[in-house]
Short mmCIF file of C-alpha atoms in Angstrom, two decimals:
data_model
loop_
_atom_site.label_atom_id
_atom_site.label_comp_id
_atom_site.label_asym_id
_atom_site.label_seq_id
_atom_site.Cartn_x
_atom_site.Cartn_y
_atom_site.Cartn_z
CA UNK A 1 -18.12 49.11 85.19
CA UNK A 2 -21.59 47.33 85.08
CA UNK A 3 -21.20 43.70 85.57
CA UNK A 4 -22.71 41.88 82.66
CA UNK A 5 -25.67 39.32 83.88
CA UNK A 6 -25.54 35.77 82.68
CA UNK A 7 -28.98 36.00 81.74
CA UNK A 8 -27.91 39.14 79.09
CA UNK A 9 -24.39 36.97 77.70
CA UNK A 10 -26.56 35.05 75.14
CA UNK A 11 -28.33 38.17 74.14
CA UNK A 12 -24.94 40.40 73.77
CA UNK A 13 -23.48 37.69 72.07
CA UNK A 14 -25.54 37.36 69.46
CA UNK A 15 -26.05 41.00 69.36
CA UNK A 16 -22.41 40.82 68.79
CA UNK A 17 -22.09 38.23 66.24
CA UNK A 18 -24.92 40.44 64.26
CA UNK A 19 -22.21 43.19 64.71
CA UNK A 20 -25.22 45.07 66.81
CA UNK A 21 -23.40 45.57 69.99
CA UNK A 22 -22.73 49.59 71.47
CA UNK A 23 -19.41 50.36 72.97
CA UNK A 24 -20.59 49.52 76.30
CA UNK A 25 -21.82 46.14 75.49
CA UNK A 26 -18.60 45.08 73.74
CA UNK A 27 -16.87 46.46 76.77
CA UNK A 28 -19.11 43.97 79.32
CA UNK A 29 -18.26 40.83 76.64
CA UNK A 30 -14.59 41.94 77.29
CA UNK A 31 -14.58 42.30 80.93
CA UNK A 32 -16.66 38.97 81.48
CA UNK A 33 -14.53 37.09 79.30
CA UNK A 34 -11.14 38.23 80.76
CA UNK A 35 -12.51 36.75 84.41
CA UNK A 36 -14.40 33.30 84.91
CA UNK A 37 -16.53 32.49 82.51
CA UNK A 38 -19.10 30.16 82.47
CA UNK A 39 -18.33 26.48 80.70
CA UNK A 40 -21.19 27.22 77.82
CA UNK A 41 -19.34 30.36 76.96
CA UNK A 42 -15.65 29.09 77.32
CA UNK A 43 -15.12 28.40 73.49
CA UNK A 44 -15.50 32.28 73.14
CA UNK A 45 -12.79 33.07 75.86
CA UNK A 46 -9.80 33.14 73.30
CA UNK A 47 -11.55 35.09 70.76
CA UNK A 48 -12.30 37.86 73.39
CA UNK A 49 -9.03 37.26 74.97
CA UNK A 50 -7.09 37.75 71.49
CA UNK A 51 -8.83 40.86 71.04
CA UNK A 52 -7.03 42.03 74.21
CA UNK A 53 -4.07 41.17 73.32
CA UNK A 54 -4.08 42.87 70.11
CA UNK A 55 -5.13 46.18 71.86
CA UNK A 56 -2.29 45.77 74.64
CA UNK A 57 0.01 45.23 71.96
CA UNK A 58 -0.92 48.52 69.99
CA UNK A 59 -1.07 50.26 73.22
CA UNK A 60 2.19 48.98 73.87
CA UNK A 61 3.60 50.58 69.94
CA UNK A 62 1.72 53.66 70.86
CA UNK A 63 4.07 54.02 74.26
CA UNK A 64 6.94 52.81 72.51
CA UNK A 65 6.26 55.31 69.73
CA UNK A 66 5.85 58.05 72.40
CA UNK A 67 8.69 56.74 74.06
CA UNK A 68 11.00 57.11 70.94
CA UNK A 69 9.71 60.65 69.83
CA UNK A 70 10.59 62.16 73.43
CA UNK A 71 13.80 60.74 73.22
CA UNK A 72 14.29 62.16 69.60
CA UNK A 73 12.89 65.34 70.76
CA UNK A 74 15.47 65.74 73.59
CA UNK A 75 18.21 64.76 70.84
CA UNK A 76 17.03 67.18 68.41
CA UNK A 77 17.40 69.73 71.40
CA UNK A 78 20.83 69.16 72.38
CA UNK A 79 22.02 68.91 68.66
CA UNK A 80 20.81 72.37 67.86
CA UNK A 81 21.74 73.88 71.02
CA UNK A 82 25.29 72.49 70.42
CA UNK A 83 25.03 73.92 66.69
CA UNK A 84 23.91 77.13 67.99
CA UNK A 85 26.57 77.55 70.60
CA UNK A 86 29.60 76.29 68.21
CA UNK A 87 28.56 78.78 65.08
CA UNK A 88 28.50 81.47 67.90
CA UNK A 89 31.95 80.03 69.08
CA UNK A 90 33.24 79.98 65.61
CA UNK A 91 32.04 82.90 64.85
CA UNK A 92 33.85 84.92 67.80
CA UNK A 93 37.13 83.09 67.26
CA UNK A 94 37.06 84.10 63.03
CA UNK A 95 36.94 87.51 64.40
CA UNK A 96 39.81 87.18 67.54
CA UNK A 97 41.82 85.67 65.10
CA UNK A 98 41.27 86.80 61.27
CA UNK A 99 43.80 89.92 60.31
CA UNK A 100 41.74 92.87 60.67
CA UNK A 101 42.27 95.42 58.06
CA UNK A 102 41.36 98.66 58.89
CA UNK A 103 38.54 100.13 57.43
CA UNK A 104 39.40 103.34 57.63
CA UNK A 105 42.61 103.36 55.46
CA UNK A 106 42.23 101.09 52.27
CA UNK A 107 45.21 101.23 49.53
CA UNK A 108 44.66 99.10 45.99
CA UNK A 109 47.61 98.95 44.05
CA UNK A 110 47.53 97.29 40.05
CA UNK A 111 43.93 95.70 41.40
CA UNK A 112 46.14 94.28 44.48
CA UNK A 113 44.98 95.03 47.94
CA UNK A 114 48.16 96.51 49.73
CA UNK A 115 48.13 96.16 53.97
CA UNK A 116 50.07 99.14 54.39
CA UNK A 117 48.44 101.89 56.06
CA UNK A 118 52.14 104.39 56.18
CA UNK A 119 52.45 103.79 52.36
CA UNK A 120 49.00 104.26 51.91
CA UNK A 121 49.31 107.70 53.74
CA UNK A 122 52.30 108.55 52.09
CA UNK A 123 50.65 108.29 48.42
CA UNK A 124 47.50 109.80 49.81
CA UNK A 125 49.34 112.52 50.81
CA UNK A 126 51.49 113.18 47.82
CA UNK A 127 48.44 113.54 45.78
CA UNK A 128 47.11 116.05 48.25
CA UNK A 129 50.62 117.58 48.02
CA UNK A 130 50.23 117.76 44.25
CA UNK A 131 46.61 119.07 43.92
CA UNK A 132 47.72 121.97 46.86
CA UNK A 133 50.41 122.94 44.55
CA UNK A 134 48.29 123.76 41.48
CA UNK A 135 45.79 125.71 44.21
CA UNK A 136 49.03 127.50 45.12
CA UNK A 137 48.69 129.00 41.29
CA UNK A 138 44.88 129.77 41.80
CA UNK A 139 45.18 131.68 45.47
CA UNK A 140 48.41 132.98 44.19
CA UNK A 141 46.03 134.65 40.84
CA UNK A 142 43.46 135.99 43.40
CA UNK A 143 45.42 137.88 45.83
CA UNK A 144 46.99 139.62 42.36
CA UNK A 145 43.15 140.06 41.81
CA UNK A 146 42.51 141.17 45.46
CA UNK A 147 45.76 143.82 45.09
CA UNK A 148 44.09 144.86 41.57
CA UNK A 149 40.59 145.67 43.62
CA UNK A 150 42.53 147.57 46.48
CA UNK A 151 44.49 149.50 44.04
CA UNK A 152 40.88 150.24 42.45
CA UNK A 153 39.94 151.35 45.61
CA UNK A 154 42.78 153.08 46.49
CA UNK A 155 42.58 155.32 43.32
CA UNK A 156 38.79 156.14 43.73
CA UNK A 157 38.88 159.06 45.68
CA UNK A 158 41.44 160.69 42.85
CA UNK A 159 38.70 159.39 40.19
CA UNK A 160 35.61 161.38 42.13
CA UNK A 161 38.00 164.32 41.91
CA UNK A 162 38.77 163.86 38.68
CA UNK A 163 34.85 164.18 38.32
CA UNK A 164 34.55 167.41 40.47
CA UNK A 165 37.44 169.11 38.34
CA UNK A 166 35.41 168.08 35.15
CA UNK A 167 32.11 169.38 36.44
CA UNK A 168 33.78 172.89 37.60
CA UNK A 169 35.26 173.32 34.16
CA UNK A 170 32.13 172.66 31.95
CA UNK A 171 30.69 175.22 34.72
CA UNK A 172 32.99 177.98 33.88
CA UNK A 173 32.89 177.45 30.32
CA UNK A 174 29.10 178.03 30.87
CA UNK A 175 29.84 181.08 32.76
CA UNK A 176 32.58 182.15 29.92
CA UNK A 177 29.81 182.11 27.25
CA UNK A 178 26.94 184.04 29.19
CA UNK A 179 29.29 186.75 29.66
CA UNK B 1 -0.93 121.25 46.83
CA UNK B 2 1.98 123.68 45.45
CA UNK B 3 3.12 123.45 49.60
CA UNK B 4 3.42 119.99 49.58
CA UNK B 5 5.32 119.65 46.04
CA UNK B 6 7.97 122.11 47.18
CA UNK B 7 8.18 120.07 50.48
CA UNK B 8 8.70 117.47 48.54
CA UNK B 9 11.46 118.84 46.55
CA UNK B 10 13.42 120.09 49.31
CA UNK B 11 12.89 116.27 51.34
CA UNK B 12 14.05 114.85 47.62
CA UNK B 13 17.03 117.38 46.74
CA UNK B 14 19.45 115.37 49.60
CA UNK B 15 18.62 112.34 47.66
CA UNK B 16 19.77 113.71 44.45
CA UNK B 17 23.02 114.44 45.84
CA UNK B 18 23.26 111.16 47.07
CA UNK B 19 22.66 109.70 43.62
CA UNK B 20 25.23 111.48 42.19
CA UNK B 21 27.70 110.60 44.69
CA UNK B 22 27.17 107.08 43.99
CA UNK B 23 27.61 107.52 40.23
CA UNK B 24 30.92 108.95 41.55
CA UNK B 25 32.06 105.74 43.70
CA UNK B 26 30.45 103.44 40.87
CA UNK B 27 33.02 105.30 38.23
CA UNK B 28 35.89 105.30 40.82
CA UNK B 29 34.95 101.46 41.38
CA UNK B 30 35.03 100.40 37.77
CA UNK B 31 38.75 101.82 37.70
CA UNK B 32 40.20 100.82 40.88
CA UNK B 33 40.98 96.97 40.25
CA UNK B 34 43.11 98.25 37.11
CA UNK B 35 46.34 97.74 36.35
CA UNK B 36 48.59 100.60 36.55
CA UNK B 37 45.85 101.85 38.68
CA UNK B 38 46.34 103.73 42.66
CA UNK B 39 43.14 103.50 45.08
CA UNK B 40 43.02 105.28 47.86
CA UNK B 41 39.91 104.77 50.29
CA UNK B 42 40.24 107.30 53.52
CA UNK B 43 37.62 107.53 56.41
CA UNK B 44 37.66 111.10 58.08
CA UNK B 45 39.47 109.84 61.52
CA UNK B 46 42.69 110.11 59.61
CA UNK B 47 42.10 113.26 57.93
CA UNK B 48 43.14 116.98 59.79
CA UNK B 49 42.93 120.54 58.60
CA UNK B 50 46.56 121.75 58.49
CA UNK B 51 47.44 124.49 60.33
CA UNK B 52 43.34 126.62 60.35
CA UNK B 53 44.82 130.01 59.49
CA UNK B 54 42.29 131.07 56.64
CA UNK B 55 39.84 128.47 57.17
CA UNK B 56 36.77 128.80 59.60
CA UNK B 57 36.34 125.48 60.86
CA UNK B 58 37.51 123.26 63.14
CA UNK B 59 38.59 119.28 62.76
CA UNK B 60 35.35 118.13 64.41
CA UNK B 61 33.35 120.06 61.89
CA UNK B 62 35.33 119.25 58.86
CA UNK B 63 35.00 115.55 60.06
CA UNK B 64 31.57 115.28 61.27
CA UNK B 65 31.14 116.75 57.40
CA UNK B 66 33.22 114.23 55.18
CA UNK B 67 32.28 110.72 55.51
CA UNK B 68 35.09 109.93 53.05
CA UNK B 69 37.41 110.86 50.82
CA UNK B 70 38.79 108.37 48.12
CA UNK B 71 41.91 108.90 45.49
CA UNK B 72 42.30 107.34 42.33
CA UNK B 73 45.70 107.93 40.21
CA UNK B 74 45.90 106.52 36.89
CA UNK B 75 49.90 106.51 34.95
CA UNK B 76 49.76 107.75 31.84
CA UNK B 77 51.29 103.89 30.79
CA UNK B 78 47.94 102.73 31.55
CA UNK B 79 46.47 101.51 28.55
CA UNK B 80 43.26 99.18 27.71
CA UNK B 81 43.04 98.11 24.39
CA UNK B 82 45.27 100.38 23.29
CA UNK B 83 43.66 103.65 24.40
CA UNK B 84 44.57 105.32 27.70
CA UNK B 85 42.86 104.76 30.65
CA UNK B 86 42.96 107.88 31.84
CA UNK B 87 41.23 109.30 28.64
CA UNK B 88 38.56 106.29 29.22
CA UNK B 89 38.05 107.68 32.96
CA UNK B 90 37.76 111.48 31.41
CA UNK B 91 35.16 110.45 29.35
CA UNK B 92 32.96 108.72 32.24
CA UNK B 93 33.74 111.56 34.08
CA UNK B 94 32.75 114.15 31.78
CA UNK B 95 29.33 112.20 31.12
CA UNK B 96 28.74 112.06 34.76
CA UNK B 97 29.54 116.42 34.93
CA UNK B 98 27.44 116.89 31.97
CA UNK B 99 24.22 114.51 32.84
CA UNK B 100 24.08 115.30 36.31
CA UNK B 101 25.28 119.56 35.92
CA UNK B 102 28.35 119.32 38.34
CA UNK B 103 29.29 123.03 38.93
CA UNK B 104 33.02 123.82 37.89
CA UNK B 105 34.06 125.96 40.03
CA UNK B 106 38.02 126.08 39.57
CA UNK B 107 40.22 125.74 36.46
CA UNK B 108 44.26 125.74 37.04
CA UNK B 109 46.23 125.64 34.09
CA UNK B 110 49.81 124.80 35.08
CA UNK B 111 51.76 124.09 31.55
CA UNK B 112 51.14 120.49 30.88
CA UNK B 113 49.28 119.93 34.63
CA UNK B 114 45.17 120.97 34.16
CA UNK B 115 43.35 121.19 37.65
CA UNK B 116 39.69 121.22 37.47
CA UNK B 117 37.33 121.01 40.46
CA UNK B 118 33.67 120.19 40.70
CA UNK B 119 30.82 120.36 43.14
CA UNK B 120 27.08 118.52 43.16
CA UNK B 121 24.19 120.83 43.09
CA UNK B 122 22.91 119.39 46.32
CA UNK B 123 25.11 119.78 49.64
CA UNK B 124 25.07 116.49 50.51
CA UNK B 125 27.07 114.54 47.03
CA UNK B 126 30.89 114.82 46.30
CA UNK B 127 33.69 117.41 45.81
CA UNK B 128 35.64 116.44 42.78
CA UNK B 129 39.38 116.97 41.82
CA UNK B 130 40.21 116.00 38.22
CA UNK B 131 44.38 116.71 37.98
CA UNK B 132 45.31 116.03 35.01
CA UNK B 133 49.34 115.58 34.00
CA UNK B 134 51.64 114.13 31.61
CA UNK B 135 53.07 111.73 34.27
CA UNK B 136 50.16 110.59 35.26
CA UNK B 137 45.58 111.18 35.78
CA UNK B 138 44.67 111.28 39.40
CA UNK B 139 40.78 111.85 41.03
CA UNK B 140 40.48 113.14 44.49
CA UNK B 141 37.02 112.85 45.71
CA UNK B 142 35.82 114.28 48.71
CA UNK B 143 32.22 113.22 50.20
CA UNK B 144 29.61 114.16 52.40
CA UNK B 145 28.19 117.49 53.40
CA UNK B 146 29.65 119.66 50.75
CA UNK B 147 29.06 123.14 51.93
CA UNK B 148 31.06 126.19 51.92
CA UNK B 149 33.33 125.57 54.66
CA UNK B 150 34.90 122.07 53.54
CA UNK B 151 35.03 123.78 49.85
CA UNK B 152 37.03 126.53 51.43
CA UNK B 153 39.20 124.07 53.40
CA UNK B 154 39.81 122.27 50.39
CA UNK B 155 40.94 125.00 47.72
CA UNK B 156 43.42 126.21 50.87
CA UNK B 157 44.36 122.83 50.79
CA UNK B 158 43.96 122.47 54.54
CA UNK B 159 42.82 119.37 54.09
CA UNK B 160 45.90 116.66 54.80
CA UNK B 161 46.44 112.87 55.96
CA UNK B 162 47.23 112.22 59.57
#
């Protein structure tokens, strides 16, 4: 940093006390006043000085801040991993231990879920039993339906004679009335 | 243009079948949590054809075909505000045949016991049993692919519980 000349204080100064001073220029008033300074200038020493302090101080909340919001951070971490890892834990343990009902058999009886796959089978099965039965009557009408076509087809060739004999006897009565 | 509509049928006609069968399960659903009401819900691992004499299909097929098959019995005792509930089921039912053109395709009269059976128009929707009975109203419903070799396992009645 440029070392401020004690020829250019006076001039800074008052460039300061105008509120005309650049960046740099406040930056030189700082440095000189936080070393020796000389006796003409002293009475300005705590004013510069306070203005230190008040930006070590805020540097010092910024760091704190930053401080606090790592910390925070990390916390917020940890708390979410531990969430994470007990929902999963819960999760896995609901389904070791919760009753499983099967979901291939399901039996509701009066609006009441029933947990009992044989009785469940058992009534399944009876109204299998009972719709089989009446199908008994339908397969038992078709085969007398199947016997009534094979009797048809059994009698066919007789009906094709019966059609030969007819034709040969309207030929001879043909023949009968030429002659 | 007349290509892509017919495409378009045939990609939509599964669909319909779908539909329907859900109109089934919606009906079946509505009844279930009644009192004086049976529900049976079956997945096809515990289903087997019985014995395969007239039926030409294995149990793989049959079960890679039926994705489920679901019973619903109804005692005649069941009443809701003082009309059956088996004549309130009929009625859905016979909606549901008439809106969506279920095919009957058997009719068993048995004295007092009536057995109808219906299928979808599409493959792929829901065989229906309607058994009707003094004692009591039952619906067997089978679902799934619907095509001529689980309807023929099912009027043998090859079709049974494990």
């Amino acid at each position: 940093m440029k070392s401020i000349e004690k020829n250019n204080i006076s001039a800074i100064l008052d460039k300061y006390f105008e509120a005309l001073t650049s960046l740099e220029e406040e930056q030189q008033l700082r440095d000189y006043f936080a070393g020796e300074v000389a006796p003409e200038y002293a009475i300005y020493k705590p004013l510069f000085n306070s203005f230190s302090n008040e930006r070590e101080s805020l540097n010092n909340v910024k760091v704190d801040k930053n401080v606090k919001s790592t910390s925070s951070k990390k916390l917020h971490y940890w708390f979410s991993r531990i969430s994470v890892i007990s929902a999963a834990a819960l999760v896995v343990l609901m389904f070791s231990i919760w009753p499983k009902q099967s979901d291939s058999l399901h039996l509701l009886i009066n609006g009441v879920t029933v947990r009992n796959s044989e009785l469940a089978t058992s009534m399944a099965q009876t109204q299998l039993t009972r719709v089989n039965s009446m199908l008994g009557k339908y397969k038992q009408s078709n085969n007398q339906l199947e016997d009534l076509n094979r009797v048809g087809e059994a009698i066919s060739p007789l009906m094709s004679m019966e059609n030969v004999l007819k034709q040969n006897s309207e030929g001879s009565r043909l023949n009968d009335k030429q002659l | 243009m007349k290509r892509v509509f017919i495409i378009m049928v045939v990609l939509l006609f599964p669909i319909v079948g779908t539909g329907q069968a859900k109109q089934v399960n919606d009906i079946l659903d509505k009844y279930e949590k009644k009192k004086n009401v049976e529900s049976i819900l079956i997945s096809p691992a515990l289903l087997q054809l019985a014995g395969g004499s007239n039926v030409d299909i294995t149990t793989n097929e049959l079960l890679s075909k039926i994705s489920q098959l679901r019973i619903l019995n109804i005692k005649s005792s069941a009443m809701e505000n003082g009309v059956p509930l088996s004549k309130l089921l009929r009625e859905d039912l016979d909606q549901l045949i008439e809106k969506e053109k279920l095919n009957r395709i058997i009719r068993v009269q048995d004295n007092d016991e009536l057995l109808e059976m219906f299928i979808t128009q599409s493959t792929k929707g829901v065989l229906l049993f309607i058994a009707s009975g003094s004692k009591e109203f039952s619906v067997i419903s089978i679902f799934g692919e619907i095509d001529k070799s689980v309807i023929n396992a099912a009027i043998s009645g090859e079709i049974k519980v494990k």
